[in-house]
CSV table of N, CA and C in Angstrom, one decimal:
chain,number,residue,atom,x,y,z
U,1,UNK,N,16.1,-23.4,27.4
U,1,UNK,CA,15.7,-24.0,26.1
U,1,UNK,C,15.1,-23.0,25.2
U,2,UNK,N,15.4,-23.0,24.2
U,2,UNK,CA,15.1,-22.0,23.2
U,2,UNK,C,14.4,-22.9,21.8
U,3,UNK,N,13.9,-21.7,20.8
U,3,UNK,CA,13.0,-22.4,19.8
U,3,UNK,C,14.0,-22.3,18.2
U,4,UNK,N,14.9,-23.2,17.7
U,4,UNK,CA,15.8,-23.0,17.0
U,4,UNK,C,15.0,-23.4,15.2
U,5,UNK,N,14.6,-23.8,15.3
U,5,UNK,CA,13.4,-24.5,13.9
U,5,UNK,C,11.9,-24.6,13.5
U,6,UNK,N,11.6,-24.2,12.9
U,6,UNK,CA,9.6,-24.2,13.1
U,6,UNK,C,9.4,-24.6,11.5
U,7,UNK,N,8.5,-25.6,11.1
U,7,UNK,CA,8.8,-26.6,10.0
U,7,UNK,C,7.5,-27.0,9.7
U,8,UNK,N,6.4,-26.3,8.9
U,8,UNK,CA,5.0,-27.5,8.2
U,8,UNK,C,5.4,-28.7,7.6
U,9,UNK,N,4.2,-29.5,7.6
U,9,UNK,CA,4.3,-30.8,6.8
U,9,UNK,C,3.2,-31.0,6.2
U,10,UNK,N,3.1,-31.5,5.1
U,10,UNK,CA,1.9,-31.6,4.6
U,10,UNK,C,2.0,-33.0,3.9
U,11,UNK,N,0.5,-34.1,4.1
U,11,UNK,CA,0.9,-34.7,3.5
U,11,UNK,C,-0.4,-35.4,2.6
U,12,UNK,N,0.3,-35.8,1.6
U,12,UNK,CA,-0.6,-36.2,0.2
U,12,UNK,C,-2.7,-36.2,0.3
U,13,UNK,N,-2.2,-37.9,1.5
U,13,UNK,CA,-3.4,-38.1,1.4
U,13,UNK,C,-4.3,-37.4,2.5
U,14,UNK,N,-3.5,-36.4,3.3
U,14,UNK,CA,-4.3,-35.1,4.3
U,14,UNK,C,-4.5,-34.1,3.9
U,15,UNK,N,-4.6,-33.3,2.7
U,15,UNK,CA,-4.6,-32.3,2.3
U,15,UNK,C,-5.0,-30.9,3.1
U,16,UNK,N,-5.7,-31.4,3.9
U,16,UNK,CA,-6.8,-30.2,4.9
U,16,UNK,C,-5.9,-30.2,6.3
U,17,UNK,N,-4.8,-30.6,6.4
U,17,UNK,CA,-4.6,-30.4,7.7
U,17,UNK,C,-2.5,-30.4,7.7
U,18,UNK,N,-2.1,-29.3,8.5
U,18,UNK,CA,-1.0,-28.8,8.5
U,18,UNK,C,-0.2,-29.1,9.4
U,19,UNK,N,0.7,-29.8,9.9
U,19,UNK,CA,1.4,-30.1,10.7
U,19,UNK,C,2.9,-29.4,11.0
U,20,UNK,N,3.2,-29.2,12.2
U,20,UNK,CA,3.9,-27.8,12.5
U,20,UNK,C,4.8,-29.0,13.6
U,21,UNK,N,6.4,-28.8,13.2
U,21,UNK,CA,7.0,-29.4,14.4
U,21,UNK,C,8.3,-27.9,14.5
U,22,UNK,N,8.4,-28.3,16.3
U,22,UNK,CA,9.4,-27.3,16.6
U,22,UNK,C,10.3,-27.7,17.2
U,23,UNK,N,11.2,-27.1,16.7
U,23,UNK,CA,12.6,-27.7,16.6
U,23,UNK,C,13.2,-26.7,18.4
U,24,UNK,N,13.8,-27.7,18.7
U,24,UNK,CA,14.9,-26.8,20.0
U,24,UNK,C,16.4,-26.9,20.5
U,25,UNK,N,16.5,-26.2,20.9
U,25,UNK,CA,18.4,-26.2,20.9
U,25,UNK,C,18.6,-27.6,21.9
U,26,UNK,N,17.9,-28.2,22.8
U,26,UNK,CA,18.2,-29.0,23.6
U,26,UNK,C,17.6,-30.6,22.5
U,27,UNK,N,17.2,-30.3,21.5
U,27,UNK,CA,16.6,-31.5,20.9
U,27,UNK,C,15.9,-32.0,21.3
U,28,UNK,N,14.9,-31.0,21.7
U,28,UNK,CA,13.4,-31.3,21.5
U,28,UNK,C,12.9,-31.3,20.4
U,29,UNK,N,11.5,-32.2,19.9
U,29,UNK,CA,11.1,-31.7,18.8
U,29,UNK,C,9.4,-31.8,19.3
U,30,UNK,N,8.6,-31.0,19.2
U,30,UNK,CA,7.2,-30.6,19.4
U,30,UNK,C,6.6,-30.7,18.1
U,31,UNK,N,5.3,-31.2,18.1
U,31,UNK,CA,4.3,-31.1,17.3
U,31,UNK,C,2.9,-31.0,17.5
U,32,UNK,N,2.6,-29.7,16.4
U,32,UNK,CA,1.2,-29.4,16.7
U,32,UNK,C,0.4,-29.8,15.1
U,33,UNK,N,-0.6,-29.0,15.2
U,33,UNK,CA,-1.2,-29.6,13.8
U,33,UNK,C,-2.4,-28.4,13.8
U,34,UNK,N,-3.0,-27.9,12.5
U,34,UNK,CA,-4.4,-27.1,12.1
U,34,UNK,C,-4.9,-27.7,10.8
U,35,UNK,N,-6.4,-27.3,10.9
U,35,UNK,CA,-6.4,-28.0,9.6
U,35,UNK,C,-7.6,-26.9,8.9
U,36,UNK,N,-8.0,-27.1,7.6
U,36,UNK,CA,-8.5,-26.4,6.9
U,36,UNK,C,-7.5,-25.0,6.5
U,37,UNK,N,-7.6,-24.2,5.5
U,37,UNK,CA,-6.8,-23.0,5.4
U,37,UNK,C,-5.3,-23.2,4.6
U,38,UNK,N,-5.1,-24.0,4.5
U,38,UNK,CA,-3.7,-24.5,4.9
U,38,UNK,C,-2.5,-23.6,4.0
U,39,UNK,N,-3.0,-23.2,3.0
U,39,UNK,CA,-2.2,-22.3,2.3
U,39,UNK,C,-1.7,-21.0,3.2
U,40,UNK,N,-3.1,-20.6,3.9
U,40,UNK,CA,-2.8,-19.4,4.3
U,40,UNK,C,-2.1,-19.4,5.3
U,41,UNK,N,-2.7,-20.5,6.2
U,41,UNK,CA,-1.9,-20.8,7.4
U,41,UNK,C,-0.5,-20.9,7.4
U,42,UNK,N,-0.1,-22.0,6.4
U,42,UNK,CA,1.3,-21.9,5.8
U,42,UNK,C,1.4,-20.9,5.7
U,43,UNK,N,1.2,-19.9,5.1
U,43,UNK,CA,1.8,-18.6,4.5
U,43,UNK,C,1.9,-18.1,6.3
U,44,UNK,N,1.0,-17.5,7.4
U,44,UNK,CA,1.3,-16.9,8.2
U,44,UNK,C,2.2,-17.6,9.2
U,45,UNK,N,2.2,-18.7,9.7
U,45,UNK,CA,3.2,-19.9,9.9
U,45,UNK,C,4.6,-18.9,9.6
U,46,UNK,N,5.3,-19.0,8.0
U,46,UNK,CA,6.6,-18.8,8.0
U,46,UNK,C,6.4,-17.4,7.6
U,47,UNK,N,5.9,-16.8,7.2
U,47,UNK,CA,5.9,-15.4,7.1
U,47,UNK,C,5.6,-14.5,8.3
U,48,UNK,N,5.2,-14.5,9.3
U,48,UNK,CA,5.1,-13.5,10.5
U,48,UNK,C,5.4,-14.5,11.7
U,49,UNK,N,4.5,-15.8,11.7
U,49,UNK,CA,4.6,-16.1,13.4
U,49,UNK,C,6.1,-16.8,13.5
U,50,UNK,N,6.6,-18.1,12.5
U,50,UNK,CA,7.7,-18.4,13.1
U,50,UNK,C,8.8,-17.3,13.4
U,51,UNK,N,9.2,-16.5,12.7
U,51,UNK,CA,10.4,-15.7,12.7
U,51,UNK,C,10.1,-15.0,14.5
U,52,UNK,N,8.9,-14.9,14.8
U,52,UNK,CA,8.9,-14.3,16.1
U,52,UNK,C,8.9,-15.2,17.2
U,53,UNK,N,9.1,-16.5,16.7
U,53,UNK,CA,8.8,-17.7,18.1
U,53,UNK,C,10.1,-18.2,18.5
U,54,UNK,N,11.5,-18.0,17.3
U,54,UNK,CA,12.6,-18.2,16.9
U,54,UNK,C,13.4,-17.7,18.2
U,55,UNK,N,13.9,-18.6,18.9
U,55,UNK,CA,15.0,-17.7,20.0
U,55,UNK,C,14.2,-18.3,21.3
U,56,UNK,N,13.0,-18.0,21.2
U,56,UNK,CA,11.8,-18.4,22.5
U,56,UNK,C,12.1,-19.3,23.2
U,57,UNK,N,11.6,-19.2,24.7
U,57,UNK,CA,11.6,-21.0,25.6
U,57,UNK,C,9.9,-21.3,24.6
U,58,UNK,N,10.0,-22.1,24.3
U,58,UNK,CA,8.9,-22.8,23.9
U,58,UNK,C,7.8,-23.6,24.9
U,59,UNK,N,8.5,-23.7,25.9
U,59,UNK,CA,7.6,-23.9,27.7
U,59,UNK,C,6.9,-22.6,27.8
U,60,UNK,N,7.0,-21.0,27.4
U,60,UNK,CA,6.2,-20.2,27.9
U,60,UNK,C,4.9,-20.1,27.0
U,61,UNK,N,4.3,-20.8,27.0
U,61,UNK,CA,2.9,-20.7,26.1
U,61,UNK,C,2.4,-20.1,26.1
U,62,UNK,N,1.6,-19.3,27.0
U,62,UNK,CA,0.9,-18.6,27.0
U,62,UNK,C,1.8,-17.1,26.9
U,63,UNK,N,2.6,-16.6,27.2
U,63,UNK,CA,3.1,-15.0,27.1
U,63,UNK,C,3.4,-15.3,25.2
U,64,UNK,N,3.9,-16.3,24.6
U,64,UNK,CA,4.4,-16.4,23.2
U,64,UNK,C,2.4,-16.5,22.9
U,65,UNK,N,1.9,-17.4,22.8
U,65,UNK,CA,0.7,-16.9,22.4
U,65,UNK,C,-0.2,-15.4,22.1
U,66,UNK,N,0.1,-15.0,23.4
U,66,UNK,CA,-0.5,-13.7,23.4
U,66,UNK,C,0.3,-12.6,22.5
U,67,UNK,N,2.0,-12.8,22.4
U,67,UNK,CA,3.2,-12.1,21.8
U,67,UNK,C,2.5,-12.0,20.4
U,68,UNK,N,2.2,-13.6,20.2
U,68,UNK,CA,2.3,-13.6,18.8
U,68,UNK,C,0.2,-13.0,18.1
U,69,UNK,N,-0.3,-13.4,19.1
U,69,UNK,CA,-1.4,-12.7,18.8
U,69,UNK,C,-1.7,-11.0,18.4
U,70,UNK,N,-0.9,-10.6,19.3
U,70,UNK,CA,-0.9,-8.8,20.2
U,70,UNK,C,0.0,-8.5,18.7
U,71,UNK,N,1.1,-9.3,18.2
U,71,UNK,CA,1.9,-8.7,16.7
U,71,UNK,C,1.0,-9.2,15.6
U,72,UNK,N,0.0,-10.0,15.5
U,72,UNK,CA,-0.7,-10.1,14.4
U,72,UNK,C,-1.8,-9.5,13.6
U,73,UNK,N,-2.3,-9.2,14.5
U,73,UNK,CA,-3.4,-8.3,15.0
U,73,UNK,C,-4.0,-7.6,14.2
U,74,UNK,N,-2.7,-6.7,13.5
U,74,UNK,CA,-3.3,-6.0,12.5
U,74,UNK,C,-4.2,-6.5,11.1
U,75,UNK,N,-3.4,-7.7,11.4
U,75,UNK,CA,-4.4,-8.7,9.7
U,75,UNK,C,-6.0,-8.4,9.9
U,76,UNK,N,-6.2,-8.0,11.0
U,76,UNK,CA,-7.8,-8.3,11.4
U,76,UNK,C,-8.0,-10.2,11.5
U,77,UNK,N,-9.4,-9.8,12.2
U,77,UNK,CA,-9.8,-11.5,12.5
U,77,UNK,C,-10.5,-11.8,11.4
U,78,UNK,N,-10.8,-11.6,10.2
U,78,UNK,CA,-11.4,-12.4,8.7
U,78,UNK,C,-10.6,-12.7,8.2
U,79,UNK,N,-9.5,-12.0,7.7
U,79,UNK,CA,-8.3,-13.1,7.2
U,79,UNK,C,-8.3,-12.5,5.5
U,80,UNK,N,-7.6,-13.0,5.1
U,80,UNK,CA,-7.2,-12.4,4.1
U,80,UNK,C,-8.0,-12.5,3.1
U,81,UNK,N,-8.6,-13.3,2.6
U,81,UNK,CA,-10.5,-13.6,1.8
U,81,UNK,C,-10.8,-12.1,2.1
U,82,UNK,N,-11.0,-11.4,3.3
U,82,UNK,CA,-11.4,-10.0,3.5
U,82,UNK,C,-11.4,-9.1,2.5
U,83,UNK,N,-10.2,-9.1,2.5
U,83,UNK,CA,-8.8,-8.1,2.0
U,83,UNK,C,-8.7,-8.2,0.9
U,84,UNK,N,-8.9,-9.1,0.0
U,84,UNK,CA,-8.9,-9.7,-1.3
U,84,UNK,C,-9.6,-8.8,-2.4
C-alpha cells in the first residue's frame, strides 16, 4: 500500500482546525486533523511534509514520523513567528 494523495480541509464554521485526508493506491482514505496554526500548518503540510509521505506505506507510522521529523528539523521548534 502506498500514500498516492495528501489533501487539507478547512471548513467555514471551524476555522481553527485542519483536516488532513490520505489518499492510497489500494483506496484507502485516512483522516487526521490539527488545529490552531492553520495557515502555517497548511503551508508545511503541502510544502515539505506531503511531497515526502508521497509513495509511503502509510501503515509505517512511526519510521515516516520520525523521516519526516529528522527532514524538518531545520525550521527549528518555534516556527516561523521566530524567523519573522
Amino acid at each position: 500500500m502506498k500514500i498516492t494523495k495528501i489533501e487539507s480541509l478547512t471548513f467555514e464554521k471551524l476555522p481553527r482546525l485542519l483536516f488532513v485526508r490520505v489518499h492510497t493506491d489500494e483506496g484507502l482514505i485516512g483522516l487526521g486533523e490539527t488545529y490552531d496554526k492553520v495557515p502555517g500548518a497548511r503551508g508545511a503540510l503541502h510544502g515539505t511534509i506531503a511531497p515526502l509521505m508521497l509513495g509511503n506505506d502509510p501503515r509505517d507510522i512511526d519510521r515516516l514520523w520520525n523521516f519526516c521529523f529528522d527532514t524538518i528539523l531545520y525550521h527549528g521548534f518555534a516556527g516561523a513567528e521566530l524567523r519573522a
